XYZ file of C-alpha atoms in Angstrom:
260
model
C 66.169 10.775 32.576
C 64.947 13.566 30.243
C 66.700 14.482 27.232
C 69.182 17.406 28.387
C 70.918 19.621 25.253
C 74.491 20.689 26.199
C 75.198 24.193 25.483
C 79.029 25.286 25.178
C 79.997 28.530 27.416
C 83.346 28.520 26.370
C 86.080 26.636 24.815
C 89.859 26.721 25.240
C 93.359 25.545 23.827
C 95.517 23.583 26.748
C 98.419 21.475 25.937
C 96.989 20.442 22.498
C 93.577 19.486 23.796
C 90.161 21.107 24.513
C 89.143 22.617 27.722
C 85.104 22.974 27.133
C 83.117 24.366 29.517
C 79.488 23.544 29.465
C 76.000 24.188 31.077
C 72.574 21.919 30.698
C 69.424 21.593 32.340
C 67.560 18.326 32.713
C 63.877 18.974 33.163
C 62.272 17.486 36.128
C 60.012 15.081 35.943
C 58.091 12.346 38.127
C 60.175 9.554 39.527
C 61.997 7.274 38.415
C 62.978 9.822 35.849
C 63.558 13.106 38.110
C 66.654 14.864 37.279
C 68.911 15.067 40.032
C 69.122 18.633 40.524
C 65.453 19.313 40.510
C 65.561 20.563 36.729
C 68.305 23.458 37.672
C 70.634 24.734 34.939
C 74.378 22.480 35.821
C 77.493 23.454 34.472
C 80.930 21.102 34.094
C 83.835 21.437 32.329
C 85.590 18.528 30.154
C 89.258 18.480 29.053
C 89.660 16.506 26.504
C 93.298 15.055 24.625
C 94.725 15.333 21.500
C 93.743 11.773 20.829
C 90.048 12.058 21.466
C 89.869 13.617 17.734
C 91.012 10.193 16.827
C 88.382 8.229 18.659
C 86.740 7.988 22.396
C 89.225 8.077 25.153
C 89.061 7.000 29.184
C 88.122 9.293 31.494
C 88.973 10.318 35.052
C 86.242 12.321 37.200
C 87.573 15.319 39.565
C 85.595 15.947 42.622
C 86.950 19.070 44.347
C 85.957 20.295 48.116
C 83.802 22.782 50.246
C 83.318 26.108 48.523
C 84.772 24.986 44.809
C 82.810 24.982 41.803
C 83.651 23.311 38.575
C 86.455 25.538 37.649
C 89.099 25.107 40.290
C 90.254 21.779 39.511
C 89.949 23.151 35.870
C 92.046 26.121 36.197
C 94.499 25.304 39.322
C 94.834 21.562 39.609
C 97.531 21.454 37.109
C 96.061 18.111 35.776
C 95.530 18.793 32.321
C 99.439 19.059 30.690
C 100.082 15.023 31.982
C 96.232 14.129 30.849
C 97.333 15.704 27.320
C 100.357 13.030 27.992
C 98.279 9.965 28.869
C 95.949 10.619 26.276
C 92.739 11.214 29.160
C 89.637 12.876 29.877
C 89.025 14.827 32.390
C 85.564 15.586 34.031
C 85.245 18.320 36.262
C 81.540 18.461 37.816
C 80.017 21.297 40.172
C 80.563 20.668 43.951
C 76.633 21.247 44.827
C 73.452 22.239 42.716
C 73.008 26.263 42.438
C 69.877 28.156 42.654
C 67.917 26.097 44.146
C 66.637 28.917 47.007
C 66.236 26.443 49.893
C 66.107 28.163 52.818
C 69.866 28.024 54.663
C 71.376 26.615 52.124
C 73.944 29.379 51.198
C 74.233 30.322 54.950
C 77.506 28.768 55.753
C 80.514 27.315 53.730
C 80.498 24.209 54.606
C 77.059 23.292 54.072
C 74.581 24.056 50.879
C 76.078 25.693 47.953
C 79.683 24.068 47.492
C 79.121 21.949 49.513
C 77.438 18.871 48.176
C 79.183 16.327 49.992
C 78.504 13.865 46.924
C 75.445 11.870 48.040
C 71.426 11.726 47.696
C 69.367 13.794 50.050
C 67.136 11.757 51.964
C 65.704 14.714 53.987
C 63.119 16.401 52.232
C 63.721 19.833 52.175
C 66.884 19.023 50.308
C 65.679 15.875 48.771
C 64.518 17.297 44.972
C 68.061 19.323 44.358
C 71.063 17.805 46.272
C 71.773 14.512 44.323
C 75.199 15.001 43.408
C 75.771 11.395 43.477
C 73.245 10.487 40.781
C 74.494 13.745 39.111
C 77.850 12.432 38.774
C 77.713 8.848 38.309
C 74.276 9.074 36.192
C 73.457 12.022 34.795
C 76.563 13.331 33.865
C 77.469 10.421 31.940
C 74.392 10.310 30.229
C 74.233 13.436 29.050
C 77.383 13.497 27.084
C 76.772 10.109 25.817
C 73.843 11.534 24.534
C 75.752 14.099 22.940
C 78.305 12.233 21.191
C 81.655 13.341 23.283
C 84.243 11.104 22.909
C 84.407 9.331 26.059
C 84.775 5.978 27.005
C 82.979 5.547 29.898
C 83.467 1.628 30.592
C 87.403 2.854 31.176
C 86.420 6.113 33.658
C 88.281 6.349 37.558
C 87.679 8.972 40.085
C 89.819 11.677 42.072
C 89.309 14.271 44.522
C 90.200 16.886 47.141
C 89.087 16.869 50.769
C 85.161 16.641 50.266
C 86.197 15.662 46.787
C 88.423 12.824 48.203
C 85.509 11.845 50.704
C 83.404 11.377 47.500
C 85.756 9.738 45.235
C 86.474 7.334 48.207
C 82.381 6.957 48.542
C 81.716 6.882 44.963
C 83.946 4.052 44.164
C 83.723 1.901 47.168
C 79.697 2.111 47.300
C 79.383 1.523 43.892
C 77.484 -2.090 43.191
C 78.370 -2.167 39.199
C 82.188 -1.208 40.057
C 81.764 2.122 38.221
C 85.505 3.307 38.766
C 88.590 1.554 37.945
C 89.932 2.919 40.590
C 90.003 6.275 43.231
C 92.560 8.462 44.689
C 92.295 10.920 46.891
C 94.302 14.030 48.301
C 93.559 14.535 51.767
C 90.012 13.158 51.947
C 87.670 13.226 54.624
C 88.159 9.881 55.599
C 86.410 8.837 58.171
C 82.833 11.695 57.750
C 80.743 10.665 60.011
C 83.348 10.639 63.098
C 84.147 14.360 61.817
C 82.258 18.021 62.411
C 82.132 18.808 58.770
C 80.655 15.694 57.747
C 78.226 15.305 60.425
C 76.881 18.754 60.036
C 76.560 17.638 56.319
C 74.760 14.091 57.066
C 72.531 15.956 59.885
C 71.131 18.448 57.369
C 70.997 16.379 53.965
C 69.908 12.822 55.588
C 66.992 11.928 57.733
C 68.719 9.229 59.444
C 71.604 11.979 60.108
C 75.420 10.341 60.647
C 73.766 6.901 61.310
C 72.199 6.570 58.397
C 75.367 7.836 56.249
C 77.565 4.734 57.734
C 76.684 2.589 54.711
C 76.817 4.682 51.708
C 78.733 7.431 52.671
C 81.854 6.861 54.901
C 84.900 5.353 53.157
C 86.421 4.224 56.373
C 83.343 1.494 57.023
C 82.865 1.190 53.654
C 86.371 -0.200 53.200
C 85.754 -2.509 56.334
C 82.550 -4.173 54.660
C 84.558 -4.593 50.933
C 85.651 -8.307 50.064
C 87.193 -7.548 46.439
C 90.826 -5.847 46.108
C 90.541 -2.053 45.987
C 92.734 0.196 44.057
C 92.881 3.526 46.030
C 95.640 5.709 46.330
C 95.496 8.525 49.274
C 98.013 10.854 49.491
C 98.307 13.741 52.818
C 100.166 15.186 55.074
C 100.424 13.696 58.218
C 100.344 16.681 60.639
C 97.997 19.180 58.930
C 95.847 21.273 60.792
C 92.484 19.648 60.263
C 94.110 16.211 60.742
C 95.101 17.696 64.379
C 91.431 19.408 64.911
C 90.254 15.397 63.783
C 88.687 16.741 60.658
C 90.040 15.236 58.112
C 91.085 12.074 60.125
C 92.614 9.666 57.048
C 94.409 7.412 59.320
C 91.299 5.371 60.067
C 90.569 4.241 56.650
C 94.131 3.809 56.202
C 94.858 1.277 59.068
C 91.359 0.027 59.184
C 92.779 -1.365 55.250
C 96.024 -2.337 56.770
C 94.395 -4.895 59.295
C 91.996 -6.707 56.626
C-alpha cells in the first residue's frame, strides 16, 4: 500500500480522552498495492483514552449500518464515557467509499453510498472503490501505524450495528490470521444472503451474486464451517420489525451455534 498522510479535521475533548476526526487518501496504484478505495479521499474518526498518552492501548473497531457514515457511532453510540473507563480505542470507519461517481451507486439507501456491506467487490464496475473489507482490516490499520497513533493493534475486537453487525460477524469469523479477539453485534444481519437487503447487496457488488457471498460473507455459514471456539456476543430484540419481514433474521446463526 502507498504511503497515505493523515490530515486532522477536527479534534475534541470527551470524558478525558481525544475524539479525532481524520481524512486520508491512499493513491492508487497497480495491484498488489491498489488502495482499496480506488485512491478516494476516506475519513474515520478515533477516540482515544486517557491512558493512550501513557503508551499504546487496545482497540475496538465500530462498524455502523445502511446510510451511516463515520460519525454516528461517534456522536450517538454513547461508547466513548465506558471506553474512557476501560482505558480503549475506538475506531470508527466510513460505512462505504464516497465520490466515487459509479453510475447507481447513490440511487437507493441500501445499496452504494452507506452502504458498503463490508466486503471486496468482485464485480467490476464496483471492483476499484468498494473494498471496505481491506479498508478496514488493512488499510486502516496501516495507516495509523504509519502515523504513530497509539494503538495496539495485536489486542483490537470488532462491533457493529445491523450491516455493521453483519460485518463484524464476517470480519471476525472469515478472518484466517484471527484478526479480532472477539465480535459483538447489535441486531446484525445474520443470515445476508437468505435476506432482501443483503442479496440486493451481493447481486450488485459480487459476480457470483448471493452464491458466491456464502463463504466470505454470511456469518450464519460461516459459523457452521468454524472448528475453533468463537467469542461473539449478539444482542436483539426478538420481535422487531425487520426480524418479522425476515430481514434481519439472527436466529439462524444463533441456533445454527447452539447445535455444533
Amino acid at each position: 500500500m502507498a504511503a497515505a498522510a493523515l490530515h486532522k479535521i477536527s479534534s475534541n475533548k470527551a470524558f478525558e480522552g481525544e475524539l479525532i476526526k481524520y481524512k486520508f487518501k491512499v493513491r492508487a496504484a497497480p495491484p498488489p498495492d491498489s488502495a482499496a478505495l480506488g485512491g478516494l479521499d476516506a475519513q474515520f474518526n478515533l477516540f482515544l483514552p486517557p491512558n493512550a498518552a501513557q503508551g499504546r492501548v487496545p482497540v475496538l473497531v465500530y462498524l455502523a449500518g445502511l446510510t451511516c457514515t463515520e460519525d454516528n457511532g461517534a456522536q450517538k453510540g454513547s461508547f466513548l464515557g465506558v471506553a474512557a473507563i476501560q482505558g480503549i480505542a475506538i475506531l470508527f470507519p466510513d460505512t462505504s467509499p464516497r465520490g466515487a461517481g459509479i453510475q447507481g451507486e447513490s440511487d437507493s439507501w441500501d445499496f452504494g453510498v452507506g452502504a458498503g456491506f463490508y466486503l471486496n467487490a468482485t464485480h467490476p464496475k464496483f471492483a476499484t472503490h468498494y473494498n471496505m473489507l481491506t479498508h478496514i482490516t488493512m488499510e486502516l490499520p496501516q495507516v495509523l501505524e504509519a502515523a504513530g497513533a497509539p494503538i495496539d493493534f495485536k489486542r483490537q475486537s470488532i462491533f457493529g450495528h445491523s450491516m455493521g453487525g453483519h460485518g463484524a460477524l464476517t470480519l471476525y469469523l472469515a478472518s484466517k490470521t484471527k484478526q479480532y479477539r472477539s465480535a459483538s453485534a447489535f441486531a446484525p444481519i445474520a443470515n445476508p444472503t437468505k435476506c432482501p437487503w443483503g442479496q440486493k447487496a451481493f447481486d450488485g457488488y459480487l459476480q457470483g451474486g448471493s452464491e458466491e457471498a456464502m463463504n466470505q460473507y454470511d456469518a450464519t455459514e460461516l459459523i457452521t464451517k468454524s472448528k475453533d471456539p468463537v467469542h461473539i456476543l449478539i444482542d436483539y430484540v426478538r420481535r422487531t420489525l425487520l426480524d418479522s419481514r425476515s430481514i434481519l433474521i439472527p436466529a439462524a446463526g444463533i441456533s445454527t451455534h447452539d447445535k455444533r
